Amino acid sequence: MKIALDPYMLRNLPMAEMVRTVADIGYEYIELSPRAEFMPFFLHPRADDEKVVELKRVLRETGVALSSVLPLYKWSSPDETERQAAVRYWKRMIEVTAELGCELMNSEFNGRPERAAESEAAFWRSLEELLPVFEREGIALNLEAHPDDFCEVNDPAVDLVRAINKPWVNYLYCAPHTFHLSGDDPSADVSRMLRYAGPKLAHLHLADSFNHKGSSGLRYIMNPPGTPARIHQHLDIGQGEVDWDAFFGTLRELEFDGVATVCVFAWEERAVESSKFMLDRVTKELA
């Protein structure tokens, strides 16, 4: 199993310094997430040959490897112009990922929940164009449900991944999304959701979160009443309400052997300390 760090809290460091910092903390793997000068959110990748060579060099020097690359594009947008642009961005980032020697990419479904059917149709159109590119480059794909995507709930998301019907397209369970992934189920039974994913479960995102549905829905009070905004956190394990005993216990029973990415975003002022704490805890639970 690979334990990786999403270095988003270190994104303001130059690329080489970021990789060296990750190595100093003790991680062997990085999940490369959006960075403005390399792979910005929802825009065409900025990485050129020089930047790719620089990243490969510092990875080689430090002994750190890329577990995965995580771009975010609007490939499920009901707006066809936006969708086509996202497919172009995907094609370039797949090319960059292949140049980096990385064989795995992760992403979200994207789209709009209030236009779910249109968004899903756009998602399938994008896959028709992109699956052959992934296959040609030998790159696997893991997908996660995200709050405010067209598919936000665990079981439908797993079913959608299964429907793609490719052994190299699998499911990513994001622990800080647990209380959205459970949908209308008040129990947020993390063990049941992991078991539902079963053999399609290939990747984890690890951070804690509070149950926004707690206290009769009054854990958070948002105005105006009825706002469709989603809320969740990416906290250190133990700072929220995810049932970590059930989470890690189920993973051990399932003999999970994929990638586990630490993705705490809440503590940029103590990014190194947070990342060290998470590495120690995850290693203790899963190594």
Coordinates of C-alpha atoms in Angstrom, one line a residue:
M1 CA 0.0 0.0 0.0
K2 CA 1.1 3.5 -0.8
I3 CA 0.7 6.4 1.7
A4 CA 0.8 9.7 -0.1
L5 CA 0.5 13.4 0.7
D6 CA -1.6 15.9 -1.2
P7 CA 0.8 18.8 -0.8
Y8 CA -1.9 21.5 -1.4
M9 CA -1.0 23.2 1.9
L10 CA 2.6 23.5 0.6
R11 CA 1.5 24.9 -2.8
N12 CA 3.1 28.3 -2.2
L13 CA 6.6 26.7 -2.0
P14 CA 8.5 26.4 -5.3
M15 CA 8.0 22.9 -6.8
A16 CA 11.4 21.6 -5.9
E17 CA 11.2 22.9 -2.3
M18 CA 7.7 21.4 -2.0
V19 CA 9.0 18.0 -3.0
R20 CA 12.0 18.2 -0.6
T21 CA 9.7 19.3 2.2
V22 CA 7.5 16.3 1.6
A23 CA 10.6 14.0 1.6
D24 CA 11.8 15.6 4.9
I25 CA 8.4 15.0 6.5
G26 CA 8.9 11.3 5.7
Y27 CA 6.4 10.6 2.8
E28 CA 7.5 8.4 0.0
Y29 CA 4.7 9.4 -2.4
I30 CA 3.0 12.6 -3.5
E31 CA -0.5 12.9 -5.0
L32 CA 0.0 16.0 -7.3
S33 CA -2.9 18.3 -6.9
P34 CA -3.6 21.6 -8.6
R35 CA -0.9 24.2 -8.5
A36 CA -1.2 27.6 -10.3
E37 CA 2.0 27.3 -12.3
F38 CA 1.7 23.7 -13.3
M39 CA -1.9 22.4 -13.2
P40 CA -4.4 25.1 -12.2
F41 CA -8.0 24.5 -11.2
F42 CA -10.3 24.2 -14.2
L43 CA -7.9 25.8 -16.7
H44 CA -5.5 24.4 -19.3
P45 CA -2.3 22.9 -17.8
R46 CA 0.6 25.3 -17.6
A47 CA 3.3 22.6 -17.4
D48 CA 5.8 22.7 -20.2
D49 CA 8.7 20.5 -21.0
E50 CA 11.0 22.5 -18.7
K51 CA 8.7 22.2 -15.7
V52 CA 8.2 18.5 -16.3
V53 CA 11.9 17.9 -16.4
E54 CA 12.4 20.0 -13.2
L55 CA 9.8 17.9 -11.4
K56 CA 11.2 14.6 -12.6
R57 CA 14.7 15.7 -11.5
V58 CA 13.7 16.6 -7.9
L59 CA 11.6 13.4 -7.6
R60 CA 14.7 11.4 -8.6
E61 CA 17.0 13.4 -6.3
T62 CA 14.7 12.9 -3.2
G63 CA 13.5 9.4 -3.9
V64 CA 9.9 10.5 -3.7
A65 CA 7.5 9.2 -6.3
L66 CA 4.2 10.3 -7.7
S67 CA 1.4 8.0 -6.6
S68 CA -1.1 9.9 -8.7
V69 CA -2.0 13.1 -10.4
L70 CA -5.3 14.9 -9.5
P71 CA -6.6 17.4 -12.0
L72 CA -10.0 19.1 -11.7
Y73 CA -11.9 20.0 -14.9
K74 CA -15.5 20.7 -15.9
W75 CA -15.8 17.6 -18.0
S76 CA -19.4 17.0 -16.9
S77 CA -20.6 20.6 -17.6
P78 CA -24.0 20.9 -19.2
D79 CA -22.5 23.8 -21.2
E80 CA -21.0 22.1 -24.2
T81 CA -18.3 24.7 -24.8
E82 CA -17.1 24.3 -21.3
R83 CA -17.2 20.5 -21.6
Q84 CA -15.2 20.5 -24.8
A85 CA -12.6 22.8 -23.2
A86 CA -12.3 20.5 -20.2
V87 CA -11.7 17.5 -22.5
R88 CA -8.8 19.4 -24.2
Y89 CA -7.3 20.2 -20.8
W90 CA -7.7 16.5 -19.8
K91 CA -5.9 15.3 -22.9
R92 CA -2.9 17.6 -22.2
M93 CA -2.7 16.6 -18.5
I94 CA -2.9 12.9 -19.4
E95 CA 0.1 13.6 -21.7
V96 CA 2.0 15.4 -18.9
T97 CA 1.2 12.6 -16.5
A98 CA 2.6 10.0 -18.9
E99 CA 5.7 12.1 -19.3
L100 CA 6.1 12.1 -15.5
G101 CA 6.0 8.3 -15.5
C102 CA 2.9 8.3 -13.3
E103 CA 0.3 5.6 -14.1
L104 CA -2.7 6.9 -12.1
M105 CA -4.9 9.9 -12.2
N106 CA -7.8 10.8 -9.8
S107 CA -10.6 13.3 -10.3
E108 CA -14.2 14.2 -9.4
F109 CA -17.4 13.8 -11.3
N110 CA -18.0 17.5 -11.4
G111 CA -21.2 18.8 -13.1
R112 CA -24.2 20.3 -11.4
P113 CA -26.5 18.5 -8.9
E114 CA -29.5 20.6 -10.0
R115 CA -28.9 19.5 -13.6
A116 CA -27.8 15.9 -12.8
A117 CA -29.2 14.1 -15.8
E118 CA -27.7 16.7 -18.3
S119 CA -24.4 16.6 -16.3
E120 CA -24.2 12.8 -16.5
A121 CA -24.9 12.8 -20.2
A122 CA -22.0 15.3 -20.6
F123 CA -19.8 13.0 -18.4
W124 CA -20.4 10.0 -20.7
R125 CA -19.6 12.2 -23.8
S126 CA -16.3 13.2 -22.2
L127 CA -15.5 9.6 -21.4
E128 CA -16.1 8.5 -24.9
E129 CA -13.3 10.8 -26.0
L130 CA -11.0 10.3 -23.0
L131 CA -11.1 6.6 -22.2
P132 CA -9.1 5.6 -25.3
V133 CA -6.5 8.2 -24.4
F134 CA -6.1 6.8 -20.9
E135 CA -5.9 3.3 -22.3
R136 CA -3.3 4.3 -24.9
E137 CA -1.1 5.9 -22.3
G138 CA -1.5 3.1 -19.8
I139 CA -2.9 5.4 -17.1
A140 CA -5.6 4.2 -14.6
L141 CA -8.4 6.5 -13.3
N142 CA -10.0 6.7 -9.9
L143 CA -13.1 8.8 -9.4
E144 CA -14.7 10.3 -6.3
A145 CA -18.1 11.7 -5.5
H146 CA -17.7 15.3 -4.2
P147 CA -20.3 17.6 -2.5
D148 CA -22.0 19.7 -5.2
D149 CA -21.1 17.3 -8.0
F150 CA -23.9 15.8 -10.1
C151 CA -23.3 12.6 -8.2
E152 CA -22.6 13.2 -4.5
V153 CA -23.7 9.9 -2.7
N154 CA -21.5 6.8 -2.2
D155 CA -23.7 4.0 -3.6
P156 CA -24.8 5.8 -6.8
A157 CA -21.1 6.9 -7.3
V158 CA -19.9 3.3 -7.0
D159 CA -22.6 2.2 -9.4
L160 CA -21.5 4.8 -11.9
V161 CA -17.9 3.8 -11.7
R162 CA -18.9 0.1 -12.2
A163 CA -21.0 1.2 -15.3
I164 CA -17.8 2.5 -17.0
N165 CA -16.9 -1.2 -17.1
K166 CA -13.2 -0.9 -17.2
P167 CA -10.9 -2.8 -14.7
W168 CA -8.6 0.2 -14.6
V169 CA -11.3 2.7 -13.6
N170 CA -12.1 2.5 -9.9
Y171 CA -13.5 4.3 -6.9
L172 CA -12.0 6.7 -4.5
Y173 CA -13.6 7.0 -1.1
C174 CA -13.0 10.5 0.4
A175 CA -13.3 10.3 4.2
P176 CA -14.0 14.0 4.8
H177 CA -17.0 13.7 2.4
T178 CA -18.5 10.9 4.6
F179 CA -21.5 12.9 5.8
H180 CA -22.4 13.9 2.2
L181 CA -21.6 10.4 0.8
S182 CA -24.2 8.9 3.2
G183 CA -27.0 11.0 1.6
D184 CA -30.2 10.8 3.6
D185 CA -28.9 8.0 5.8
P186 CA -28.5 9.7 9.2
S187 CA -26.1 7.0 10.4
A188 CA -23.3 7.8 8.0
D189 CA -22.2 4.1 8.2
V190 CA -18.7 4.3 6.9
S191 CA -18.1 0.6 7.1
R192 CA -21.2 -0.2 5.0
M193 CA -20.1 2.4 2.4
L194 CA -16.6 1.0 2.1
R195 CA -18.0 -2.5 1.8
Y196 CA -20.4 -1.4 -0.9
A197 CA -17.5 -0.2 -3.0
G198 CA -15.8 -3.6 -2.4
P199 CA -13.3 -4.6 -5.1
K200 CA -13.7 -1.2 -6.9
L201 CA -12.3 0.6 -3.9
A202 CA -8.8 1.5 -5.0
H203 CA -8.0 4.9 -3.3
L204 CA -8.6 6.7 -0.1
H205 CA -8.5 10.4 0.8
L206 CA -7.8 10.9 4.5
A207 CA -9.0 13.8 6.6
D208 CA -11.6 14.4 9.3
S209 CA -14.8 16.4 9.1
F210 CA -17.8 17.3 11.2
N211 CA -21.3 15.9 10.6
H212 CA -23.1 18.9 9.1
K213 CA -26.4 17.0 9.7
G214 CA -25.8 16.8 13.4
S215 CA -27.9 18.5 16.1
S216 CA -31.1 18.2 14.0
G217 CA -29.4 19.9 11.1
L218 CA -28.3 22.9 13.3
R219 CA -24.6 22.0 13.5
Y220 CA -24.1 24.8 11.0
I221 CA -26.6 27.6 10.5
M222 CA -26.3 29.1 7.1
N223 CA -28.2 32.1 5.7
P224 CA -30.4 32.6 3.8
P225 CA -32.4 29.6 5.0
G226 CA -32.6 26.8 2.5
T227 CA -29.3 27.8 0.8
P228 CA -28.0 24.8 -1.4
A229 CA -24.4 25.4 -0.3
R230 CA -22.5 22.4 0.8
I231 CA -20.1 22.4 3.8
H232 CA -17.3 20.0 4.9
Q233 CA -13.8 20.2 6.3
H234 CA -10.4 18.5 5.8
L235 CA -9.1 18.3 9.3
D236 CA -6.6 16.2 11.1
I237 CA -7.9 12.8 12.2
G238 CA -9.6 13.2 15.6
Q239 CA -10.7 16.7 15.1
G240 CA -14.0 15.8 13.5
E241 CA -16.6 13.1 13.7
V242 CA -15.7 10.4 11.2
D243 CA -15.8 7.0 12.8
W244 CA -12.2 6.2 12.4
D245 CA -12.3 2.9 14.3
A246 CA -14.9 1.6 11.9
F247 CA -13.1 3.2 8.9
F248 CA -9.7 1.6 9.6
G249 CA -11.1 -1.6 11.0
T250 CA -13.1 -2.2 7.8
L251 CA -10.1 -1.4 5.6
R252 CA -8.0 -4.0 7.5
E253 CA -10.8 -6.5 7.1
L254 CA -11.0 -5.8 3.4
E255 CA -7.2 -6.0 3.2
F256 CA -7.1 -2.7 1.4
D257 CA -3.9 -2.4 -0.7
G258 CA -4.4 0.7 -2.8
V259 CA -3.3 4.3 -2.3
A260 CA -4.1 6.3 0.8
T261 CA -3.7 10.0 0.4
V262 CA -3.5 12.4 3.3
C263 CA -5.5 15.5 2.3
V264 CA -5.7 17.9 5.2
F265 CA -6.3 21.4 4.0
A266 CA -7.3 23.3 7.2
W267 CA -4.0 24.1 8.8
E268 CA -1.6 25.9 6.4
E269 CA 0.0 27.6 9.4
R270 CA 1.1 24.2 10.7
A271 CA 1.2 22.2 7.4
V272 CA 4.4 20.3 8.3
E273 CA 3.2 19.3 11.8
S274 CA -0.2 18.3 10.5
S275 CA 1.3 16.2 7.7
K276 CA 3.7 14.5 10.2
F277 CA 0.9 13.7 12.5
M278 CA -1.3 12.2 9.7
L279 CA 1.6 10.1 8.4
D280 CA 2.2 8.6 11.8
R281 CA -1.5 7.8 12.4
V282 CA -2.1 6.4 8.9
T283 CA 1.1 4.3 9.1
K284 CA 0.0 2.9 12.5
E285 CA -3.5 2.0 11.2
L286 CA -2.7 0.7 7.7
A287 CA 0.9 -0.1 7.1

